[in-house]
Coordinates of C-alpha atoms in Angstrom, one line a residue:
Chain Q
M1 CA 100.5 114.4 87.1
T2 CA 100.0 116.4 83.7
T3 CA 100.8 119.9 83.3
L4 CA 102.1 123.0 84.8
T5 CA 101.2 125.6 82.8
L6 CA 103.0 129.0 83.8
T7 CA 100.4 131.2 82.4
N8 CA 101.5 134.6 81.4
I9 CA 104.3 134.2 83.9
L10 CA 106.0 137.5 83.2
G11 CA 103.1 139.7 82.5
A12 CA 103.8 139.2 79.0
A13 CA 102.2 142.4 78.3
A14 CA 104.4 144.7 80.1
L15 CA 107.4 142.7 78.8
A16 CA 106.5 143.1 75.2
L17 CA 107.3 146.6 75.4
V18 CA 110.4 146.8 73.6
A19 CA 112.5 149.2 75.6
T20 CA 115.2 151.1 73.9
A21 CA 116.9 153.0 76.5
V22 CA 116.9 154.2 79.8
A23 CA 113.7 155.4 80.3
A24 CA 114.0 157.6 83.2
E25 CA 115.1 160.9 81.9
A26 CA 118.5 162.3 83.3
D27 CA 117.4 164.0 86.3
P28 CA 119.3 166.6 87.6
S29 CA 117.5 166.3 91.1
P30 CA 119.2 164.4 93.7
N31 CA 117.3 161.1 93.5
P32 CA 119.7 158.1 94.0
V33 CA 120.8 156.3 91.0
L34 CA 119.5 152.9 90.6
T35 CA 121.8 150.1 88.8
L36 CA 121.0 146.5 87.9
R37 CA 123.2 144.0 88.2
V38 CA 122.5 140.7 86.4
E39 CA 124.7 137.6 87.3
Q40 CA 124.7 134.0 85.9
I41 CA 123.5 134.7 82.3
E42 CA 124.0 131.5 80.3
Q43 CA 124.4 132.7 76.9
A44 CA 126.5 135.4 75.7
Q45 CA 124.3 136.9 73.4
G46 CA 120.9 138.7 72.7
R47 CA 119.5 141.5 75.1
L48 CA 118.4 141.8 78.8
M49 CA 114.7 142.8 78.7
I50 CA 113.6 144.8 81.8
A51 CA 110.7 146.3 83.1
V52 CA 110.6 148.2 86.6
F53 CA 107.5 148.5 88.8
S54 CA 107.2 151.0 91.7
D55 CA 103.9 149.5 93.2
G56 CA 102.2 146.3 94.1
E57 CA 99.2 147.0 91.8
S58 CA 101.0 148.0 88.7
W59 CA 103.3 144.7 89.4
S60 CA 100.2 142.6 89.3
G61 CA 99.3 143.0 85.7
G62 CA 99.8 147.0 85.1
Q63 CA 102.1 149.1 83.2
P64 CA 105.7 149.4 84.6
A65 CA 107.1 152.4 85.6
F66 CA 109.6 152.2 83.0
T67 CA 111.4 149.8 80.9
A68 CA 115.0 149.2 79.9
S69 CA 117.4 146.9 77.8
A70 CA 120.9 145.9 77.7
A71 CA 123.0 143.9 75.3
V72 CA 124.5 140.5 76.5
E73 CA 128.1 140.3 75.9
G74 CA 129.2 137.8 79.0
S75 CA 127.7 136.1 81.9
E76 CA 127.1 139.4 83.7
V77 CA 125.5 142.6 82.9
E78 CA 125.6 146.0 85.0
L79 CA 123.0 148.4 83.5
E80 CA 122.9 151.8 85.5
L81 CA 119.0 152.5 85.0
G82 CA 119.1 156.1 86.3
A83 CA 118.1 158.6 89.1
V84 CA 114.7 157.2 90.5
P85 CA 113.0 158.6 93.5
A86 CA 113.4 156.8 96.7
G87 CA 111.0 154.1 97.2
E88 CA 110.3 150.3 96.5
Y89 CA 110.8 148.7 93.4
G90 CA 110.2 145.2 91.5
V91 CA 112.0 144.1 88.6
K92 CA 110.7 141.7 86.0
L93 CA 113.4 140.6 83.3
Y94 CA 114.1 138.3 80.8
H95 CA 117.0 137.4 78.2
D96 CA 116.2 137.8 74.7
V97 CA 118.4 135.3 73.5
D98 CA 117.6 135.2 69.8
G99 CA 117.4 139.1 69.9
D100 CA 113.7 139.1 68.5
G101 CA 112.1 141.6 71.0
E102 CA 109.9 138.7 72.5
L103 CA 109.7 136.4 75.4
D104 CA 109.6 133.0 73.3
T105 CA 107.2 130.5 74.6
N106 CA 106.5 126.8 73.6
L107 CA 103.7 125.4 72.4
V108 CA 101.6 125.4 75.5
G109 CA 102.9 129.0 76.5
I110 CA 105.6 128.2 78.9
P111 CA 108.6 130.7 78.6
T112 CA 111.5 128.9 76.7
E113 CA 114.0 131.9 77.4
P114 CA 115.2 132.5 80.7
F115 CA 113.7 135.2 83.2
A116 CA 114.3 136.5 86.6
F117 CA 112.6 138.8 89.2
S118 CA 114.3 141.4 91.7
N119 CA 115.6 139.7 94.9
S120 CA 116.0 136.7 92.4
A121 CA 112.7 135.9 93.9
M122 CA 110.7 133.0 92.0
G123 CA 107.1 132.6 91.4
S124 CA 105.3 129.0 90.4
F125 CA 102.7 129.6 88.1
G126 CA 103.5 133.2 87.4
P127 CA 105.7 136.2 89.0
P128 CA 106.2 136.0 92.5
A129 CA 104.3 138.1 94.9
W130 CA 105.3 141.8 95.0
E131 CA 106.4 141.1 98.7
A132 CA 108.9 138.7 97.8
A133 CA 110.2 140.7 94.8
A134 CA 110.1 144.4 96.2
F135 CA 113.4 146.1 97.3
G136 CA 113.9 149.3 98.8
V137 CA 116.0 152.6 97.1
G138 CA 116.8 155.1 99.8
E139 CA 118.5 158.0 99.9
D140 CA 121.8 156.8 98.3
N141 CA 122.7 155.1 95.3
T142 CA 121.8 151.7 94.8
V143 CA 123.1 148.4 93.2
H144 CA 120.3 145.5 93.0
T145 CA 121.6 142.3 92.1
I146 CA 119.8 139.5 90.2
S147 CA 120.6 136.0 89.5
F148 CA 119.4 133.5 86.7
R149 CA 119.2 130.4 89.0
Chain W
M1 CA 92.1 101.5 100.2
T2 CA 90.0 99.0 101.6
E3 CA 88.4 99.4 105.2
M4 CA 90.8 96.9 106.8
S5 CA 94.3 98.5 105.5
R6 CA 92.4 102.0 106.3
R7 CA 91.8 100.6 109.9
H8 CA 95.6 99.2 109.6
A9 CA 96.8 102.6 108.4
L10 CA 94.9 104.5 111.3
T11 CA 96.5 101.9 113.8
L12 CA 99.9 102.6 112.5
F13 CA 99.6 106.0 112.6
A14 CA 98.3 106.6 116.1
A15 CA 101.3 104.6 117.1
V16 CA 103.6 107.0 115.6
G17 CA 101.9 110.4 117.4
G18 CA 99.0 111.0 115.4
A19 CA 97.9 112.6 112.0
A20 CA 99.1 116.4 112.7
G21 CA 100.7 117.7 109.6
L22 CA 99.6 114.9 107.3
G23 CA 100.1 116.1 103.7
A24 CA 101.1 119.6 104.6
P25 CA 104.7 121.0 104.3
V26 CA 106.3 120.5 107.9
R27 CA 109.4 122.0 108.6
A28 CA 112.2 118.9 109.6
L29 CA 113.0 120.7 113.0
S30 CA 110.1 119.4 114.9
G31 CA 110.7 115.9 113.1
D32 CA 108.9 114.9 109.9
P33 CA 105.6 112.8 111.1
I34 CA 105.9 111.1 107.8
Y35 CA 109.6 110.5 107.7
E36 CA 109.2 109.1 111.4
A37 CA 106.1 106.8 110.6
F38 CA 108.1 105.4 107.7
Q39 CA 111.1 104.5 109.7
A40 CA 108.9 102.9 112.7
N41 CA 106.9 101.0 109.8
A42 CA 110.3 100.0 108.0
R43 CA 111.3 98.4 111.1
N44 CA 108.6 95.8 111.3
D45 CA 107.5 95.3 107.4
P46 CA 110.0 94.2 104.8
W47 CA 107.6 95.1 101.9
T48 CA 108.9 98.7 102.9
L49 CA 112.2 97.8 101.3
G50 CA 110.2 98.7 98.1
V51 CA 109.8 102.3 98.9
R52 CA 113.0 103.1 100.8
D53 CA 115.8 105.3 99.2
A54 CA 117.9 103.9 96.9
P55 CA 121.6 104.8 97.4
A56 CA 122.6 107.9 95.7
S57 CA 125.4 106.0 94.1
G58 CA 123.0 103.5 92.6
F59 CA 123.7 99.5 92.4
D60 CA 125.9 97.5 90.7
G61 CA 125.6 93.9 91.2
E62 CA 125.1 90.4 89.7
A63 CA 121.8 88.6 90.2
R64 CA 122.2 84.8 91.5
R65 CA 120.4 82.1 89.5
L66 CA 117.8 80.5 91.6
H67 CA 116.7 77.8 89.2
G68 CA 116.4 77.3 85.2
R69 CA 118.0 78.7 82.5
L70 CA 117.6 81.7 80.4
P71 CA 115.7 80.7 77.4
R72 CA 117.4 80.7 74.1
G73 CA 116.8 84.0 72.2
L74 CA 116.3 85.7 75.4
S75 CA 119.2 88.2 75.3
G76 CA 119.3 91.7 75.9
T77 CA 118.5 94.7 78.5
L78 CA 115.4 95.1 80.8
Y79 CA 115.2 98.8 81.9
R80 CA 113.0 99.5 84.2
N81 CA 112.1 103.2 85.8
G82 CA 110.5 104.3 89.0
P83 CA 111.1 106.6 91.9
G84 CA 113.9 105.7 94.0
R85 CA 114.8 108.7 96.1
Y86 CA 112.1 110.0 98.6
S87 CA 113.5 111.8 101.4
R88 CA 116.3 114.4 102.1
Q89 CA 117.3 115.6 105.6
D90 CA 114.7 113.4 107.4
W91 CA 112.1 115.0 105.5
R92 CA 110.0 112.4 103.2
Y93 CA 107.8 113.2 100.0
R94 CA 104.0 112.7 100.7
H95 CA 103.3 110.9 97.7
W96 CA 105.2 108.0 96.0
F97 CA 105.0 109.5 92.3
D98 CA 107.4 112.5 93.8
G99 CA 110.6 110.1 93.8
D100 CA 113.4 110.9 91.9
G101 CA 113.5 108.7 88.8
F102 CA 115.8 105.5 89.4
L103 CA 116.8 103.7 86.2
Q104 CA 117.4 99.7 86.4
A105 CA 119.2 98.1 84.0
W106 CA 119.0 94.2 84.0
Q107 CA 121.4 92.8 81.1
L108 CA 120.5 89.3 80.4
D109 CA 123.5 87.9 78.6
G110 CA 123.9 83.9 78.0
N111 CA 123.2 82.7 81.7
R112 CA 124.4 85.9 83.6
I113 CA 122.4 88.8 84.5
A114 CA 124.1 92.0 85.5
H115 CA 122.2 94.6 87.2
R116 CA 122.9 98.6 87.5
G117 CA 120.7 101.0 89.3
R118 CA 121.5 104.9 88.5
F119 CA 119.3 107.8 89.7
I120 CA 118.6 109.9 86.2
E121 CA 120.5 113.0 86.4
T122 CA 117.8 115.5 85.9
S123 CA 118.4 118.9 86.8
K124 CA 116.3 118.6 90.0
W125 CA 118.3 115.7 90.7
Q126 CA 121.7 117.5 90.1
A127 CA 120.5 120.6 92.1
E128 CA 119.2 118.9 95.0
E129 CA 122.2 116.8 95.2
A130 CA 124.5 119.7 95.3
A131 CA 122.1 121.4 97.8
G132 CA 121.9 118.2 100.0
R133 CA 117.9 119.3 100.2
F134 CA 114.8 119.1 98.4
L135 CA 114.5 122.5 96.6
T136 CA 111.4 122.4 94.4
P137 CA 108.0 121.6 94.6
A138 CA 106.8 117.9 93.7
F139 CA 103.9 116.5 92.2
G140 CA 102.3 115.8 95.3
S141 CA 104.3 117.4 98.3
M142 CA 105.8 120.7 99.2
P143 CA 109.0 120.1 101.0
P144 CA 109.9 122.8 103.5
D145 CA 111.5 126.0 102.0
A146 CA 111.0 124.7 98.5
G147 CA 111.6 127.4 95.9
G148 CA 109.6 128.4 92.9
L149 CA 109.5 127.1 89.3
T150 CA 110.5 128.6 86.0
G151 CA 109.0 125.7 84.3
P152 CA 107.9 122.1 84.6
D153 CA 111.1 120.7 84.2
D154 CA 112.7 122.3 87.0
M155 CA 110.7 119.4 88.9
N156 CA 111.1 116.7 86.3
V157 CA 112.1 113.5 88.2
A158 CA 111.5 111.5 84.9
N159 CA 110.5 108.5 87.1
T160 CA 107.5 106.9 85.1
S161 CA 108.6 105.0 82.1
V162 CA 111.4 104.7 79.7
M163 CA 111.6 103.7 76.0
M164 CA 114.1 103.2 73.1
L165 CA 113.9 105.4 70.6
N166 CA 116.5 104.7 67.5
G167 CA 119.2 103.8 70.3
E168 CA 118.5 106.4 72.3
L169 CA 117.0 105.9 75.7
L170 CA 114.0 108.4 77.1
A171 CA 113.1 108.7 80.6
L172 CA 109.6 109.7 80.6
W173 CA 107.6 111.6 82.7
E174 CA 104.7 113.6 81.7
G175 CA 104.7 117.0 83.1
G176 CA 107.5 118.0 80.8
S177 CA 110.3 116.7 78.8
A178 CA 111.4 113.1 78.2
W179 CA 114.8 112.8 79.6
S180 CA 117.5 111.7 77.1
L181 CA 120.0 109.2 78.3
D182 CA 123.0 107.1 76.9
A183 CA 121.5 103.8 76.6
D184 CA 124.9 101.9 77.4
T185 CA 126.2 104.4 80.3
L186 CA 122.8 105.4 81.6
Q187 CA 124.2 108.9 81.9
A188 CA 121.7 111.7 81.4
R189 CA 122.1 113.9 78.5
G190 CA 119.4 116.3 79.2
P191 CA 115.8 117.1 78.1
R192 CA 114.9 115.7 74.7
R193 CA 114.8 118.4 72.2
W194 CA 112.3 117.8 69.3
G195 CA 112.1 121.2 67.6
S196 CA 111.6 125.1 67.7
G197 CA 108.5 125.9 70.5
L198 CA 108.8 122.5 72.1
D199 CA 111.1 122.6 74.9
G200 CA 109.6 121.4 78.2
V201 CA 106.1 120.5 76.4
H202 CA 104.5 117.6 78.3
F203 CA 105.3 114.5 77.0
S204 CA 103.4 111.4 78.7
A205 CA 104.8 108.2 79.7
H206 CA 103.1 105.7 77.6
P207 CA 104.0 106.4 73.8
K208 CA 102.6 103.7 71.6
V209 CA 104.5 102.4 68.5
E210 CA 102.6 101.4 65.3
P211 CA 103.6 98.0 64.6
E212 CA 104.0 98.4 60.6
T213 CA 105.7 101.9 60.4
D214 CA 107.6 102.2 63.7
I215 CA 105.8 105.8 64.1
V216 CA 105.7 106.9 67.9
W217 CA 102.6 108.2 68.9
N218 CA 102.4 110.1 72.3
F219 CA 100.5 112.8 74.1
G220 CA 100.8 115.4 76.8
Q221 CA 98.3 116.8 78.8
D222 CA 97.6 120.7 79.8
A223 CA 94.9 119.8 82.1
H224 CA 94.8 123.4 83.2
G225 CA 94.1 124.5 79.6
G226 CA 91.6 121.4 79.3
R227 CA 93.8 120.4 76.1
L228 CA 96.2 117.5 74.8
V229 CA 99.3 118.2 73.1
L230 CA 99.7 115.4 70.2
W231 CA 103.1 114.0 69.2
K232 CA 103.9 111.9 66.3
I233 CA 107.6 110.9 65.9
G234 CA 109.3 108.9 63.3
P235 CA 111.4 105.9 64.1
D236 CA 114.3 107.7 63.6
G237 CA 113.4 109.9 66.4
T238 CA 112.5 113.1 64.2
L239 CA 109.8 114.9 64.8
L240 CA 106.8 114.5 62.2
D241 CA 104.0 116.3 63.8
A242 CA 103.0 117.9 67.1
G243 CA 99.9 120.2 68.1
L244 CA 97.4 121.0 70.4
V245 CA 93.8 119.6 70.6
D246 CA 91.5 121.8 72.6
E247 CA 88.3 120.9 74.6
I248 CA 89.4 117.6 76.0
G249 CA 88.1 118.3 79.6
T250 CA 90.1 118.7 82.7
G251 CA 90.2 114.8 83.7
M252 CA 93.7 113.5 84.5
I253 CA 94.8 111.4 81.5
H254 CA 98.3 109.1 82.0
D255 CA 97.7 106.5 79.1
F256 CA 96.0 106.2 75.8
I257 CA 95.8 103.7 73.2
I258 CA 96.0 103.8 69.3
T259 CA 94.0 102.0 66.9
E260 CA 94.6 101.7 63.0
R261 CA 92.5 104.9 62.7
S262 CA 92.1 106.7 66.0
L263 CA 94.1 108.1 69.4
V264 CA 92.0 107.0 71.9
F265 CA 91.7 108.6 75.5
L266 CA 89.5 108.0 78.6
V267 CA 89.2 111.5 80.4
G268 CA 88.4 110.0 84.0
N269 CA 86.7 111.8 86.9
L270 CA 89.8 113.4 88.8
H271 CA 89.7 116.8 87.5
H272 CA 91.9 119.9 87.5
E273 CA 90.3 122.5 89.2
R274 CA 92.9 125.2 89.9
L275 CA 96.6 125.9 89.6
R276 CA 98.2 125.6 93.2
L277 CA 101.3 123.7 94.8
P278 CA 101.6 120.9 95.1
F279 CA 100.0 120.2 91.7
L280 CA 97.9 117.4 92.8
D281 CA 96.2 119.3 95.2
G282 CA 94.7 121.2 92.4
F283 CA 92.5 118.2 91.4
A284 CA 89.5 116.9 92.8
W285 CA 87.0 113.9 92.3
R286 CA 83.9 115.2 90.5
G287 CA 81.3 111.9 90.4
D288 CA 78.6 114.4 88.7
V289 CA 80.1 114.2 85.3
P290 CA 80.6 111.3 82.9
M291 CA 83.9 109.8 82.0
T292 CA 84.4 110.5 78.6
A293 CA 85.7 108.4 75.6
I294 CA 87.3 110.5 73.0
A295 CA 88.7 108.8 69.7
I296 CA 90.8 111.5 67.6
D297 CA 91.6 110.8 64.0
K298 CA 95.1 110.0 63.5
N299 CA 95.0 111.7 60.3
D300 CA 92.9 114.9 61.1
W301 CA 93.2 116.0 64.7
S302 CA 90.2 118.1 64.1
Q303 CA 87.9 115.3 64.0
R304 CA 86.7 113.2 66.9
R305 CA 84.0 111.1 68.4
S306 CA 83.1 110.8 72.0
W307 CA 81.1 108.9 74.3
D308 CA 79.6 109.4 78.0
L309 CA 80.7 106.6 80.5
P310 CA 79.9 106.2 84.0
P311 CA 82.5 108.0 86.3
G312 CA 85.7 106.3 86.9
F313 CA 89.3 106.5 87.0
L314 CA 92.3 104.6 85.4
F315 CA 96.2 105.0 84.7
H316 CA 96.6 102.1 82.2
F317 CA 95.3 100.5 79.1
G318 CA 96.2 96.9 78.2
G319 CA 95.3 97.7 74.3
G320 CA 92.5 98.4 71.6
W321 CA 91.6 98.3 68.1
E322 CA 88.8 99.3 65.9
E323 CA 86.6 97.2 63.8
R324 CA 85.6 98.3 60.3
D325 CA 82.4 100.0 60.9
G326 CA 84.2 102.2 63.7
T327 CA 83.6 100.1 66.8
I328 CA 86.5 100.4 69.2
R329 CA 87.4 97.9 71.5
L330 CA 89.7 98.3 74.5
D331 CA 90.6 96.8 77.7
A332 CA 92.0 99.1 80.7
A333 CA 92.6 98.7 84.5
L334 CA 89.8 101.0 85.5
S335 CA 88.7 101.9 89.3
P336 CA 85.4 103.3 90.6
N337 CA 87.1 106.0 92.2
A338 CA 90.7 108.0 92.7
D339 CA 91.6 106.6 96.0
V340 CA 94.7 105.2 94.7
I341 CA 96.3 108.5 93.8
L342 CA 94.3 110.6 96.2
E343 CA 94.9 108.2 99.4
D344 CA 96.7 104.8 98.8
V345 CA 100.2 106.3 97.2
R346 CA 100.3 108.5 100.3
D347 CA 100.1 105.9 102.7
I348 CA 102.8 104.0 101.1
M349 CA 105.0 107.3 101.9
R350 CA 104.4 106.3 105.3
G351 CA 105.2 102.7 104.8
V352 CA 101.6 101.8 105.1
P353 CA 100.6 99.2 102.3
W354 CA 97.6 99.7 99.7
A355 CA 95.0 97.5 98.4
G356 CA 94.2 99.4 95.1
N357 CA 91.1 98.7 93.5
S358 CA 91.5 98.7 89.8
R359 CA 89.8 95.7 87.7
M360 CA 90.5 95.0 84.0
Q361 CA 87.4 96.2 82.4
L362 CA 86.5 95.4 78.6
V363 CA 85.0 98.6 77.1
T364 CA 83.4 98.9 73.5
L365 CA 82.7 102.2 72.2
G366 CA 80.0 101.7 69.6
A367 CA 79.9 103.3 66.2
R368 CA 76.8 104.9 67.1
G369 CA 77.6 106.4 70.2
H370 CA 76.6 103.5 72.6
F371 CA 79.1 101.8 74.8
R372 CA 79.5 98.4 77.0
I373 CA 81.7 97.8 79.9
E374 CA 82.2 94.4 81.0
T375 CA 84.2 93.4 84.1
P376 CA 85.4 89.6 83.2
G377 CA 87.0 88.5 86.3
D378 CA 87.1 89.1 90.1
G379 CA 90.6 89.7 90.7
L380 CA 92.5 93.3 90.9
A381 CA 94.6 94.2 88.3
E382 CA 97.4 96.7 87.3
F383 CA 100.1 97.4 84.9
P384 CA 98.6 95.8 82.0
Q385 CA 100.8 94.7 78.9
V386 CA 100.3 93.5 75.5
D387 CA 102.4 92.0 72.8
P388 CA 103.8 95.1 71.2
R389 CA 103.5 93.9 67.7
Y390 CA 99.8 93.9 68.1
T391 CA 99.6 97.6 69.4
G392 CA 96.5 99.0 67.9
K393 CA 95.0 95.5 66.5
R394 CA 93.1 92.9 67.2
R395 CA 94.6 91.0 69.7
Q396 CA 93.8 88.0 72.1
Y397 CA 96.0 88.5 75.1
T398 CA 96.8 90.9 78.1
W399 CA 99.2 90.3 80.6
H400 CA 98.8 92.2 84.0
V401 CA 99.9 92.0 87.8
D402 CA 97.0 90.2 89.8
W403 CA 95.8 90.4 93.2
T404 CA 92.7 90.4 95.7
P405 CA 91.2 92.9 98.0
D406 CA 92.7 91.2 101.1
Q407 CA 96.2 91.3 99.8
A408 CA 97.0 94.7 101.5
R409 CA 100.5 94.9 100.2
G410 CA 99.5 94.1 96.6
A411 CA 99.8 92.1 93.8
T412 CA 101.8 88.4 94.2
A413 CA 100.8 86.8 91.0
I414 CA 100.9 87.8 87.3
A415 CA 98.1 87.0 85.0
R416 CA 97.2 86.4 81.3
R417 CA 93.7 87.2 79.9
N418 CA 92.2 86.3 76.6
V419 CA 90.0 89.3 75.9
L420 CA 88.3 87.3 73.3
T421 CA 87.4 84.1 75.0
G422 CA 87.9 85.3 78.7
A423 CA 90.3 82.3 79.3
F424 CA 92.6 83.0 82.2
D425 CA 96.2 82.1 82.9
H426 CA 97.7 82.7 86.4
Y427 CA 100.9 82.3 88.7
D428 CA 101.0 83.2 92.3
H429 CA 104.3 83.7 93.8
G430 CA 102.9 83.3 97.3
P431 CA 103.0 85.3 100.1
G432 CA 105.8 88.0 100.3
V433 CA 106.8 88.3 96.8
Y434 CA 105.3 91.4 95.4
V435 CA 105.5 91.5 91.4
E436 CA 106.3 94.3 89.5
E437 CA 104.9 95.2 85.8
P438 CA 104.9 91.9 83.5
L439 CA 106.9 92.6 80.3
F440 CA 106.3 90.7 77.2
I441 CA 109.2 89.8 74.8
P442 CA 108.4 88.5 71.4
A443 CA 110.5 85.0 70.6
S444 CA 111.1 86.3 67.2
R445 CA 109.7 88.8 64.9
R446 CA 107.5 86.3 63.0
S447 CA 106.3 84.3 66.1
A448 CA 102.7 84.5 66.5
E449 CA 101.0 86.7 69.2
G450 CA 101.8 85.9 72.8
E451 CA 104.7 83.5 71.7
G452 CA 107.6 84.6 73.7
W453 CA 108.3 85.4 77.4
I454 CA 107.0 87.2 80.1
V455 CA 109.8 88.7 82.3
H456 CA 109.2 90.6 85.4
T457 CA 110.7 92.0 88.7
A458 CA 109.4 91.0 92.2
L459 CA 110.5 92.1 95.7
N460 CA 111.1 88.9 97.9
A461 CA 110.3 90.4 101.3
E462 CA 111.6 87.5 103.1
A463 CA 114.8 87.3 101.2
R464 CA 114.8 91.2 101.4
A465 CA 115.9 91.2 97.7
T466 CA 114.7 91.8 94.0
E467 CA 114.2 89.1 91.8
L468 CA 113.7 88.6 87.9
H469 CA 111.6 86.0 86.8
V470 CA 110.9 84.7 83.4
F471 CA 107.9 83.0 82.2
D472 CA 106.5 81.3 78.7
A473 CA 104.2 83.9 78.2
L474 CA 101.6 81.4 77.0
N475 CA 101.8 79.2 80.1
L476 CA 102.3 81.4 83.1
S477 CA 100.4 78.8 85.6
A478 CA 103.8 76.5 84.7
G479 CA 105.7 78.7 86.9
P480 CA 108.8 80.5 85.8
Q481 CA 111.2 79.0 83.4
A482 CA 114.2 80.8 85.6
S483 CA 114.4 82.9 88.4
W484 CA 117.3 85.2 89.7
R485 CA 117.9 87.1 92.8
L486 CA 119.9 90.5 93.4
P487 CA 121.9 90.6 96.4
Y488 CA 119.9 93.6 97.4
A489 CA 116.6 95.2 97.5
C490 CA 115.6 97.7 94.8
P491 CA 113.0 100.5 95.0
F492 CA 109.3 99.4 93.3
G493 CA 109.5 100.8 89.7
F494 CA 106.6 101.2 87.5
H495 CA 107.3 100.6 83.9
G496 CA 110.1 99.2 81.6
C497 CA 111.1 98.3 78.1
W498 CA 113.4 95.9 76.5
R499 CA 116.4 96.5 74.2
G500 CA 117.2 93.2 72.4

């Protein structure tokens, strides 16, 4: 019995980056536009804090390719992340319910604010594997949906 | 597990197609060998009624009086908690402790006993009821296609114990939150919130109440971090203090004792070694290191004393106290190894009985760092209980279930041992009546230690029904003063509490 410590579940360092806006610069090239759709948000307040990774190495403790955030005003958020090169991406996000810019954790370090990953994949003692969370962006504009359970 | 029951297990196991897949996640497509083994054993052994799935809608019934009358003054509700759901879609958990919490309320009223059983509507229970299958990893099992976890309460089964706190009923687990219930309707309100930063923090299943103050002490174990969470809660249910204590070690801790000055832990030799799922698989026996006893100062959690003891494992203490010179005396149901949690309770899931190997032992933790361990009797023992008015104080009595190693299906007797004199009082219901935790209920607030009743439930395998027996707590050998029987058999529970 005892404990399940979800150590560093989101790779907290990466998400501590307080993103202000879409980090990908407006790009005149024909890169596809990646839009994130987030569903089943329980509380209509605070912000979604989003980190986007473009390879498995950075996913496992490295820096995100870019970050973003969006205000939460209902149970769903749709956010255009901008034009990105075709390729594989993975998203880590949390709902900063109290808007303090941090992923709140309890006394033993377990997150107490909702979090989710691309493909709505789930980990157990940390983020899911890159293979479970990675999704492809091809030549067309892409909407990727993530659901809080 | 004794050699006899191990052979028995292997024989039964061979009969249902061999050991393939034991303990590993198995897709139900090809037939789950554990589920099938249980079905086969359940056909022949009515003891398995105690580890069968309870109906999802629970139980509502009235017990029939077999003999005797309820003693005057014994009026209230016995709540008992334990695992009640082990299988979905013909796939069965591998470990007894995985089952969803099933709460029973035995209402003793005049000369009637009404009984209700309800599953505790945890988040896990609700999600899995809706899905019709197991969705999350369990303590000792990985169901097929189990998902991930966002935190321990995702897999919280609230199945271990139950307590009353200022009119609120709390169903207790140990890997996450206590689950708050309405004590009358048994409906779940959700995980108990204690305050900022404490959501989902481990809250163990054996809180202790200081008799003079009604202050509740508890702990939670972060075995991976080798640390404890300590909880101090007021009688009105408000948090007085909570904090971390580091460098406790990684041995599994299920219970503790309080004394007037200290919080005392035995850190046994089943050590957490790595984070993995199922969670229990991250533990391993380490016989090369001592079991440690740690006494933490109630008033200053940074102050501690410790003792190195021979290797061991335990779930439960009777009680303990501290003498003026700092010597701590305690009794506990100690085992020489962790077979019970690593092997025996897995056997139960196949419908194979277990013998167990825990004995009541008296441990003296000397003021100058020495220790003494005595084993006062021959019998096996579990589920020790004390008069709650003597929690943390020098006292005489421990009640427990009692059996011998040749009783492969476990205890049929209850016993009272005087920890000061060694005197022993005992009643054996005889073959086929498998007894559960004997709970002591004082006759009155002012009565002397032990003056009151022992109430316990039992599975009568022959009658295929669960019974409730009431004893004069100071005269067990006279037999039950009154006995009652339900028209059905309930799953075995772990622990209970009394609401007078």
